[in-house]
Amino acid sequence: MEYEAVIGLETHVQLKTRSKMWCACANEFGADPNTRVCPVCLGLPGVLPVANAEALELTVLTGLLLNSSIPRFAKFDRKNYFYPDSTKNYQVTQYDKPSTLGGYVDFEFEGAIARVRITRAHLEEDVGKSTHFDRFSGVDFNRAGVPLLEIVSEPDLRSPDMAFEYLNALKDILHYGGISDCDMEKGMVRCDVNVSVRPKGETKLGAKIEIKNMNSFSGVRRALEYEIPRQIEAVKAGKTLRQETRRWDDDAGITEPMRTKEDAHDYRYFPEPDLMPFEPSDEWLAKVKARVVELPLVRKQRFISEFQLPAGDAEVFKNDVPLGDFFTRAAQGSRNPKGVANWVINNLRSKLSESNTTVAEIQFNPGHLQALVDLVDSGKISSKIAQEVFADVFATGESPGAIVERKGLAQVSDSGAIEKICDEVIAANPRSAEDFRAGKAAALNFLKGQVMKLSKGKANPAMAGEILERKLRA
Ligand code: ADP
Ligand code: MG
Ligand code: ZN
């Protein structure tokens, strides 16, 4: 019998706010332990939380980017549990009335567009971070109370690779939307992986195994690559899988049991008494809607449909937003957008890295690039000369037309002038001329090269070739 995997992901993302979720402490990674704390995020008795307005906006903005519906009533609840890095002994989260419901993420997978449905995204708070030393453990509360968004997917994923691509697509969306910096190294995105197996064709779900606290996408993929065959083998051996939580041991490359359903917590959720429910007004929603950006996949598809770019180029411009925006402005109205794309990807990109600058810092007007491509396409300058002009535009910001004019770089397409140079070259290279007449076609290229050299790269190469050939055959 054939088996298939069923995967659903719970992705936790730290929101990009200046301050924490309920207090004015900085939401900042890397400060000395316990220097970004106050009575509120330390969970001292008697304090009152105040909801971070930007976190509420970013949550709803995420919903809009994920095609979710935005309920007009959301509230916060207390999820009670004891944990050393959560001094309050509860986490404030959204339980039955989250800020966003439903939605989906479309992404490229195996040459097609895959869709994973989103169950909900709810707003909660991060906890502190424990560090275990030889003889003792320490807790850093700088992270406690950082706004955390949990994005829950439906069990629509079917393979480790698909989970990996979904996570990358989700991260791209959140990054585009300014929701989160999504810096994995700083733990800004973490993920719980739920996976079960079932016979292919079966519609009922198998027992859910949850792998907790994954902090890299490749880790998620590796954990699934281990866990799925493990489950399938167990089922094939006649064992009954039971719902349980497992932990991923990255060094050993295995998952191991943590706890079973029997010792599942009863979190005793109840409405957070210190916070009002959140009921967004029309004006507030309009303000958030105005922050919606084009989705990465839509952007990539636009580069393909609007400018007829190959998928590889479109992918570059999807991943590098400033570069793609520069291209868009340079290609607008151009007869040769692919030519413009080549210059941006091959030349501009390397110039930027060479000079260690960003698109925002350069004085290169995008219109100048379009003009440069036009100069080449119309035969006004050769592509070799264009390299020189490009370097000048990059260095000075001057227009290509002005540079060509000032430096006298225009391609010579005057047949009289080219004829003269061809005569000179033939006279100076009798052996090559003889070779060509004797049938060595390559000799023409050499002579053509000499014409280009003598004209300082300005002779129209096609014309030079034609004229040389005509003269040699005469
Ligand atoms: P819980 O209430 O324990 O958090 P949920 O039903 O809310 O469980 O689901 C949590 C995540 O697990 C979701 O992403 C969901 O898609 C996924 N999931 C639920 N059941 C299964 C299953 N049988 N196999 C794989 N994933 C599942
Ligand atoms: Mg859960
Ligand atoms: Zn604080």
Coordinates of C-alpha atoms and ligand atoms in Angstrom, one line a residue:
M1 CA 0.0 0.0 0.0
E2 CA 1.2 3.5 -0.8
Y3 CA 1.2 6.1 2.0
E4 CA 1.1 9.9 1.9
A5 CA 2.2 12.5 4.4
V6 CA -0.1 15.3 5.6
I7 CA 1.6 18.3 7.1
G8 CA 0.3 21.5 8.8
L9 CA 2.6 24.2 10.1
E10 CA 2.2 26.7 12.9
T11 CA 4.6 29.5 12.1
H12 CA 5.6 32.1 14.8
V13 CA 6.9 35.4 13.6
Q14 CA 8.2 38.3 15.6
L15 CA 6.6 41.5 14.5
K16 CA 8.7 44.5 13.4
T17 CA 7.7 47.0 16.0
R18 CA 9.8 49.5 17.9
S19 CA 8.4 48.5 21.3
K20 CA 7.1 45.3 22.9
M21 CA 3.5 44.1 22.9
W22 CA 2.2 45.5 26.2
C23 CA 4.9 48.0 27.3
A24 CA 7.3 50.6 26.1
C25 CA 10.4 48.4 26.3
A26 CA 12.4 48.2 23.1
N27 CA 11.8 45.2 20.8
E28 CA 15.4 44.7 20.1
F29 CA 17.6 41.7 19.6
G30 CA 21.1 41.4 21.0
A31 CA 21.1 43.8 23.9
D32 CA 22.7 42.6 27.2
P33 CA 20.4 40.2 29.1
N34 CA 17.6 41.7 31.1
T35 CA 18.3 45.3 30.0
R36 CA 15.1 45.7 28.0
V37 CA 12.7 44.9 30.7
C38 CA 10.1 46.6 33.0
P39 CA 7.5 45.5 35.5
V40 CA 5.0 44.8 32.7
C41 CA 7.1 42.4 30.7
L42 CA 8.6 40.9 33.8
G43 CA 5.1 40.0 34.8
L44 CA 5.1 41.7 38.2
P45 CA 1.8 41.8 40.0
G46 CA -0.5 44.8 39.6
V47 CA 0.7 46.0 36.2
L48 CA -1.6 46.8 33.3
P49 CA -0.8 45.9 29.7
V50 CA -1.5 48.4 26.9
A51 CA -1.8 46.9 23.4
N52 CA 0.8 47.9 20.9
A53 CA -1.1 49.8 18.1
E54 CA 1.5 48.9 15.4
A55 CA 1.4 45.2 16.3
L56 CA -2.4 45.3 15.8
E57 CA -2.0 46.9 12.4
L58 CA 0.7 44.5 11.3
T59 CA -1.5 41.6 12.4
V60 CA -4.4 42.7 10.3
L61 CA -2.0 43.7 7.4
T62 CA -0.8 40.1 7.5
G63 CA -4.3 38.9 7.2
L64 CA -4.9 41.1 4.2
L65 CA -1.7 39.8 2.5
L66 CA -2.8 36.2 3.2
N67 CA -6.3 36.8 1.7
S68 CA -7.9 36.3 5.2
S69 CA -11.1 37.8 6.5
I70 CA -10.8 40.3 9.3
P71 CA -13.3 39.9 12.0
R72 CA -14.8 43.0 13.4
F73 CA -14.4 41.6 16.9
A74 CA -11.2 40.1 18.3
K75 CA -10.1 39.6 21.8
F76 CA -7.2 38.4 24.0
D77 CA -7.1 35.5 26.3
R78 CA -4.9 34.1 28.9
K79 CA -3.3 30.7 28.3
N80 CA -2.1 29.5 31.7
Y81 CA 1.0 27.5 32.2
F82 CA 4.1 27.5 34.2
Y83 CA 7.4 27.9 32.5
P84 CA 10.6 29.4 33.8
D85 CA 10.9 31.9 30.9
S86 CA 7.4 33.2 31.4
T87 CA 7.1 34.9 34.8
K88 CA 3.5 35.7 34.5
N89 CA 2.6 32.0 34.4
Y90 CA 0.3 32.8 31.5
Q91 CA 0.7 33.9 27.9
V92 CA -1.6 36.5 26.5
T93 CA -2.9 35.2 23.1
Q94 CA -6.0 35.2 20.9
Y95 CA -7.9 32.0 21.4
D96 CA -11.4 31.8 20.0
K97 CA -11.6 35.3 18.5
P98 CA -8.4 35.9 16.6
S99 CA -7.7 39.0 14.5
T100 CA -7.7 37.1 11.2
L101 CA -9.5 34.1 9.9
G102 CA -9.0 31.9 6.8
G103 CA -7.0 32.8 3.7
Y104 CA -4.3 31.1 1.7
V105 CA -0.8 31.3 0.4
D106 CA -0.1 30.7 -3.3
F107 CA 3.5 29.7 -4.2
E108 CA 5.5 28.1 -6.9
F109 CA 6.1 24.4 -6.4
E110 CA 7.3 21.8 -8.9
G111 CA 6.6 24.0 -11.9
A112 CA 3.0 25.0 -10.9
I113 CA 1.3 27.2 -8.4
A114 CA 0.4 25.4 -5.2
R115 CA -2.1 26.8 -2.7
V116 CA -2.0 26.2 1.1
R117 CA -5.0 27.4 3.1
I118 CA -4.5 29.4 6.2
T119 CA -6.6 28.6 9.2
R120 CA -5.9 31.8 11.1
A121 CA -3.2 34.2 12.3
H122 CA -3.4 35.3 15.9
L123 CA -1.5 37.8 17.9
E124 CA 0.4 36.8 21.1
E125 CA 3.5 37.5 23.0
D126 CA 6.9 35.9 23.0
V127 CA 8.5 34.5 26.1
G128 CA 12.0 35.0 27.6
K129 CA 14.9 32.8 26.6
S130 CA 16.7 30.3 28.8
T131 CA 20.3 29.6 28.5
H132 CA 21.8 26.5 30.2
F133 CA 25.3 26.8 31.6
D134 CA 27.4 24.1 33.3
R135 CA 26.2 24.6 36.9
F136 CA 23.2 26.9 36.4
S137 CA 20.6 28.3 34.0
G138 CA 19.8 31.9 33.2
V139 CA 16.8 33.5 31.8
D140 CA 16.9 36.6 29.6
F141 CA 13.6 38.5 29.6
N142 CA 14.5 40.9 26.8
R143 CA 12.4 38.8 24.4
A144 CA 9.5 38.4 26.9
G145 CA 6.5 40.4 25.6
V146 CA 7.8 40.8 22.0
P147 CA 4.8 40.8 19.7
L148 CA 4.5 37.4 18.1
L149 CA 2.2 36.4 15.3
E150 CA 1.2 32.7 15.0
I151 CA 0.2 31.8 11.5
V152 CA -1.6 28.4 11.4
S153 CA -1.9 26.5 8.1
E154 CA -4.4 23.9 7.2
P155 CA -3.0 20.4 6.8
D156 CA -2.5 21.0 3.0
L157 CA 1.2 20.3 2.7
R158 CA 2.2 16.9 1.3
S159 CA 6.0 16.7 1.3
P160 CA 9.2 18.1 3.0
D161 CA 10.0 20.1 -0.1
M162 CA 6.5 21.5 -0.3
A163 CA 6.7 22.6 3.4
F164 CA 10.1 24.2 2.7
E165 CA 8.8 26.2 -0.3
Y166 CA 5.6 27.2 1.6
L167 CA 7.8 28.6 4.5
N168 CA 10.0 30.5 2.1
A169 CA 6.9 32.0 0.3
L170 CA 5.4 33.0 3.6
K171 CA 8.6 34.6 4.7
D172 CA 8.9 36.5 1.5
I173 CA 5.3 37.8 2.0
L174 CA 6.0 38.9 5.5
H175 CA 9.3 40.5 4.6
Y176 CA 7.7 42.4 1.6
G177 CA 4.9 43.6 3.8
G178 CA 7.3 45.0 6.4
I179 CA 5.6 42.6 9.0
S180 CA 8.8 41.1 10.2
D181 CA 12.5 41.2 9.4
C182 CA 12.2 37.4 9.4
D183 CA 15.9 37.1 10.5
M184 CA 16.2 33.3 11.1
E185 CA 19.6 33.7 12.8
K186 CA 17.9 36.0 15.4
G187 CA 15.0 33.5 15.9
M188 CA 12.5 35.8 14.4
V189 CA 10.7 32.9 12.7
R190 CA 10.1 29.6 14.5
C191 CA 7.8 26.8 13.6
D192 CA 5.9 23.9 15.0
V193 CA 5.5 21.0 12.5
N194 CA 2.5 18.8 12.5
V195 CA 2.7 15.6 10.5
S196 CA 0.7 12.4 10.0
V197 CA 0.6 9.7 7.4
R198 CA -2.3 7.9 5.8
P199 CA -2.9 5.4 3.0
K200 CA -3.1 7.3 -0.3
G201 CA -6.7 8.0 -1.2
E202 CA -7.8 8.0 2.5
T203 CA -9.5 11.3 3.5
K204 CA -9.5 10.8 7.3
L205 CA -6.4 12.3 9.0
G206 CA -3.9 10.1 10.8
A207 CA -2.6 10.6 14.3
K208 CA -0.9 14.0 14.5
I209 CA 2.7 14.1 15.5
E210 CA 3.9 17.6 16.4
I211 CA 7.6 18.5 16.2
K212 CA 8.1 21.6 18.4
N213 CA 10.2 24.7 18.1
M214 CA 12.0 24.4 14.8
N215 CA 14.2 27.4 14.0
S216 CA 15.3 26.9 10.5
F217 CA 13.4 26.0 7.3
S218 CA 16.0 23.5 6.3
G219 CA 15.6 21.9 9.7
V220 CA 11.9 21.6 9.1
R221 CA 12.6 19.8 5.8
R222 CA 15.2 17.5 7.4
A223 CA 12.9 16.7 10.3
L224 CA 10.1 15.8 7.9
E225 CA 12.5 13.7 5.8
Y226 CA 13.2 11.7 8.9
E227 CA 9.8 11.7 10.4
I228 CA 7.6 10.7 7.5
P229 CA 9.4 7.4 6.7
R230 CA 9.5 6.7 10.4
Q231 CA 5.7 6.9 10.6
I232 CA 5.2 5.0 7.4
E233 CA 7.4 2.2 8.6
A234 CA 5.7 2.0 11.9
V235 CA 2.2 1.8 10.3
K236 CA 3.5 -0.8 7.8
A237 CA 4.8 -2.9 10.7
G238 CA 1.3 -2.9 12.1
K239 CA 1.8 -0.4 14.9
T240 CA -0.8 2.2 15.8
L241 CA 0.6 5.7 15.9
R242 CA -0.6 7.9 18.8
Q243 CA -0.8 11.6 18.9
E244 CA 2.3 12.9 20.5
T245 CA 4.8 15.8 20.6
R246 CA 8.4 15.1 19.5
R247 CA 11.6 17.0 19.5
W248 CA 14.1 17.3 16.6
D249 CA 17.7 16.5 17.5
D250 CA 19.5 18.3 14.7
D251 CA 22.9 16.7 15.4
A252 CA 21.6 13.2 15.5
G253 CA 19.2 13.9 12.7
I254 CA 16.3 12.2 14.5
T255 CA 13.0 13.1 16.2
E256 CA 12.4 11.7 19.7
P257 CA 9.3 11.6 21.9
M258 CA 8.7 14.5 24.3
R259 CA 5.2 13.9 25.6
T260 CA 2.0 12.1 24.6
K261 CA -1.6 13.3 24.4
E262 CA -2.2 12.0 27.9
D263 CA -0.1 14.6 29.5
A264 CA -1.4 17.4 27.3
H265 CA -1.8 20.7 29.2
D266 CA -5.2 22.1 30.1
Y267 CA -4.4 25.7 29.5
R268 CA -7.6 27.0 31.1
Y269 CA -8.0 29.8 28.7
F270 CA -10.1 32.7 29.8
P271 CA -10.6 36.2 28.5
E272 CA -7.8 38.6 29.5
P273 CA -9.5 40.9 32.0
D274 CA -7.0 43.7 31.6
L275 CA -7.5 44.3 27.8
M276 CA -10.5 45.5 25.9
P277 CA -11.7 43.4 22.9
F278 CA -10.4 44.8 19.7
E279 CA -13.1 46.1 17.3
P280 CA -11.5 47.7 14.3
S281 CA -13.4 50.7 12.7
D282 CA -13.8 51.3 9.0
E283 CA -11.3 54.2 9.2
W284 CA -8.7 52.0 10.9
L285 CA -9.2 49.2 8.4
A286 CA -8.8 51.6 5.5
K287 CA -5.6 52.8 7.0
V288 CA -4.3 49.3 7.2
K289 CA -5.5 48.5 3.7
A290 CA -3.5 51.4 2.4
R291 CA -0.4 49.5 3.6
V292 CA -1.0 46.4 1.4
V293 CA 1.8 45.8 -1.0
E294 CA 2.1 43.7 -4.1
L295 CA 2.7 40.0 -3.2
P296 CA 6.1 38.5 -4.3
L297 CA 4.5 35.9 -6.6
V298 CA 2.3 38.6 -8.2
R299 CA 5.4 40.7 -8.7
K300 CA 7.3 37.9 -10.3
Q301 CA 4.4 37.1 -12.6
R302 CA 4.1 40.8 -13.5
F303 CA 7.7 40.9 -14.6
I304 CA 7.0 38.0 -16.9
S305 CA 3.7 39.2 -18.3
E306 CA 4.4 42.9 -18.5
F307 CA 8.0 42.8 -19.8
Q308 CA 8.2 39.3 -21.3
L309 CA 11.1 38.4 -19.1
P310 CA 12.3 34.8 -18.6
A311 CA 11.4 33.4 -15.2
G312 CA 15.0 33.5 -14.0
D313 CA 15.2 37.3 -14.5
A314 CA 11.8 37.8 -12.9
E315 CA 13.0 35.7 -9.9
V316 CA 16.0 38.0 -9.5
F317 CA 13.8 41.1 -9.5
K318 CA 11.4 39.4 -7.1
N319 CA 14.1 38.7 -4.6
D320 CA 16.0 42.0 -4.9
V321 CA 13.2 44.6 -4.6
P322 CA 15.3 47.7 -5.1
L323 CA 16.9 46.2 -8.2
G324 CA 13.5 45.1 -9.6
D325 CA 12.1 48.6 -9.0
F326 CA 15.0 50.1 -10.8
F327 CA 14.4 47.8 -13.7
T328 CA 10.7 48.6 -13.8
R329 CA 11.5 52.3 -14.1
A330 CA 14.2 51.7 -16.7
A331 CA 12.0 49.4 -18.7
Q332 CA 8.9 51.4 -18.7
G333 CA 8.1 52.3 -22.3
S334 CA 11.3 50.6 -23.6
R335 CA 11.2 48.7 -26.9
N336 CA 13.6 46.2 -25.4
P337 CA 12.9 45.3 -21.8
K338 CA 14.9 42.2 -22.0
G339 CA 17.9 44.2 -23.1
V340 CA 17.3 46.5 -20.1
A341 CA 17.1 43.5 -17.8
N342 CA 20.4 42.2 -19.1
W343 CA 22.1 45.4 -18.2
V344 CA 20.6 45.6 -14.8
I345 CA 21.3 41.9 -13.9
N346 CA 24.8 41.6 -15.5
N347 CA 26.2 45.1 -15.3
L348 CA 24.4 47.1 -12.7
R349 CA 24.4 44.4 -10.1
S350 CA 28.1 43.7 -10.3
K351 CA 28.9 47.5 -10.3
L352 CA 26.8 47.8 -7.1
S353 CA 28.7 45.0 -5.4
E354 CA 32.0 46.1 -6.6
S355 CA 31.5 49.6 -5.3
N356 CA 29.6 48.4 -2.2
T357 CA 26.6 50.7 -2.8
T358 CA 22.9 50.2 -3.0
V359 CA 20.4 51.2 -5.7
A360 CA 19.2 54.0 -3.4
E361 CA 22.6 55.5 -3.3
I362 CA 23.6 55.7 -7.0
Q363 CA 23.1 58.6 -9.2
F364 CA 22.2 56.4 -12.2
N365 CA 18.9 57.6 -13.5
P366 CA 16.8 54.6 -14.7
G367 CA 15.9 56.5 -17.8
H368 CA 19.6 56.7 -18.7
L369 CA 19.7 52.9 -18.9
Q370 CA 16.8 52.8 -21.3
A371 CA 18.6 55.4 -23.4
L372 CA 21.7 53.4 -23.4
V373 CA 19.9 50.3 -24.6
D374 CA 18.3 52.4 -27.3
L375 CA 21.7 53.7 -28.4
V376 CA 22.9 50.1 -28.9
D377 CA 19.8 48.8 -30.5
S378 CA 19.7 51.7 -33.0
G379 CA 23.3 51.1 -34.0
K380 CA 24.4 54.5 -32.6
I381 CA 27.0 52.8 -30.5
S382 CA 28.5 49.3 -30.4
S383 CA 27.9 47.1 -27.4
K384 CA 31.5 47.3 -26.6
I385 CA 31.4 51.1 -26.4
A386 CA 28.2 50.8 -24.4
Q387 CA 30.2 49.2 -21.6
E388 CA 32.4 52.3 -21.4
V389 CA 29.4 54.6 -21.5
F390 CA 27.7 52.5 -18.8
A391 CA 30.7 52.9 -16.5
D392 CA 30.7 56.6 -17.1
V393 CA 27.0 57.0 -16.4
F394 CA 27.5 55.0 -13.2
A395 CA 30.4 57.1 -12.1
T396 CA 29.0 60.5 -13.0
G397 CA 25.3 60.3 -13.5
E398 CA 25.7 62.0 -16.9
S399 CA 23.3 60.9 -19.7
P400 CA 24.6 58.4 -22.2
G401 CA 23.7 60.7 -25.1
A402 CA 25.9 63.5 -23.6
I403 CA 28.7 61.1 -22.9
V404 CA 28.7 59.7 -26.5
E405 CA 28.6 63.3 -27.8
R406 CA 31.3 64.6 -25.6
K407 CA 33.7 61.7 -26.1
G408 CA 32.9 61.2 -29.8
L409 CA 31.9 57.6 -29.3
A410 CA 29.2 57.4 -31.9
Q411 CA 29.5 54.4 -34.0
V412 CA 30.7 55.1 -37.5
S413 CA 28.1 53.9 -39.9
D414 CA 29.3 56.2 -42.7
S415 CA 30.2 53.6 -45.4
G416 CA 32.8 56.0 -46.9
A417 CA 34.7 56.2 -43.7
I418 CA 34.6 52.5 -43.1
E419 CA 35.7 51.7 -46.6
K420 CA 38.8 53.8 -46.0
I421 CA 39.7 51.9 -42.9
C422 CA 39.0 48.6 -44.6
D423 CA 41.4 49.5 -47.4
E424 CA 44.1 50.4 -44.9
V425 CA 43.6 47.1 -43.0
I426 CA 43.7 45.0 -46.1
A427 CA 46.8 46.7 -47.3
A428 CA 48.5 46.2 -43.9
N429 CA 47.6 42.5 -43.7
P430 CA 48.2 41.0 -47.1
R431 CA 48.7 37.5 -45.6
S432 CA 45.3 37.4 -43.9
A433 CA 43.7 38.8 -47.0
E434 CA 45.3 35.9 -49.0
D435 CA 44.1 33.4 -46.4
F436 CA 40.6 34.6 -46.8
R437 CA 40.7 34.4 -50.5
A438 CA 42.1 30.9 -50.2
G439 CA 39.0 29.9 -48.3
K440 CA 40.0 30.5 -44.6
A441 CA 36.8 32.1 -43.4
A442 CA 38.3 32.8 -39.9
A443 CA 40.7 35.3 -41.5
L444 CA 37.8 37.7 -42.0
N445 CA 37.2 37.9 -38.3
F446 CA 40.8 38.8 -37.7
L447 CA 40.6 41.6 -40.3
K448 CA 37.3 42.8 -38.9
G449 CA 39.0 42.9 -35.5
Q450 CA 41.7 45.1 -37.0
V451 CA 39.0 47.5 -38.5
M452 CA 37.4 47.8 -35.0
K453 CA 40.7 48.4 -33.4
L454 CA 41.7 51.1 -35.9
S455 CA 38.3 52.8 -35.5
K456 CA 38.7 52.6 -31.7
G457 CA 35.7 50.4 -31.5
K458 CA 33.4 52.8 -33.3
A459 CA 33.0 51.2 -36.7
N460 CA 29.7 49.5 -37.2
P461 CA 30.8 45.9 -37.0
A462 CA 28.2 44.5 -39.4
M463 CA 29.1 47.1 -42.0
A464 CA 32.8 46.5 -41.5
G465 CA 32.2 42.8 -42.1
E466 CA 30.2 43.4 -45.3
I467 CA 32.6 45.9 -46.7
L468 CA 35.7 43.8 -46.0
E469 CA 34.1 40.8 -47.6
R470 CA 33.0 42.7 -50.7
K471 CA 36.5 44.1 -51.1
L472 CA 38.2 40.8 -50.6
R473 CA 36.0 39.0 -53.1
A474 CA 36.4 41.7 -55.7
Ligands
ADP1 P1 -4.0 22.0 18.2 O1 -5.3 22.4 18.7 O2 -3.4 20.8 18.9 O3 -3.0 23.1 18.1 P2 -4.9 22.1 15.6 O4 -6.1 21.2 15.1 O5 -5.2 23.5 15.8 O6 -4.2 21.4 16.8 O7 -3.8 22.0 14.4 C1 -2.6 22.5 14.6 C2 -1.8 22.3 13.3 O8 -1.7 21.0 13.0 C3 -2.5 23.0 12.1 O9 -1.5 23.5 11.3 C4 -3.2 21.8 11.4 O10 -3.2 22.0 10.0 C5 -2.2 20.7 11.7 N1 -2.9 19.4 11.8 C6 -4.0 19.1 12.5 N2 -4.3 17.8 12.4 C7 -3.3 17.2 11.7 C8 -3.0 15.9 11.2 N3 -3.8 14.8 11.6 N4 -1.9 15.7 10.5 C9 -1.1 16.7 10.1 N5 -1.3 18.0 10.5 C10 -2.4 18.2 11.3
MG2 MG -1.3 24.3 18.3
ZN3 ZN 8.7 46.0 29.4

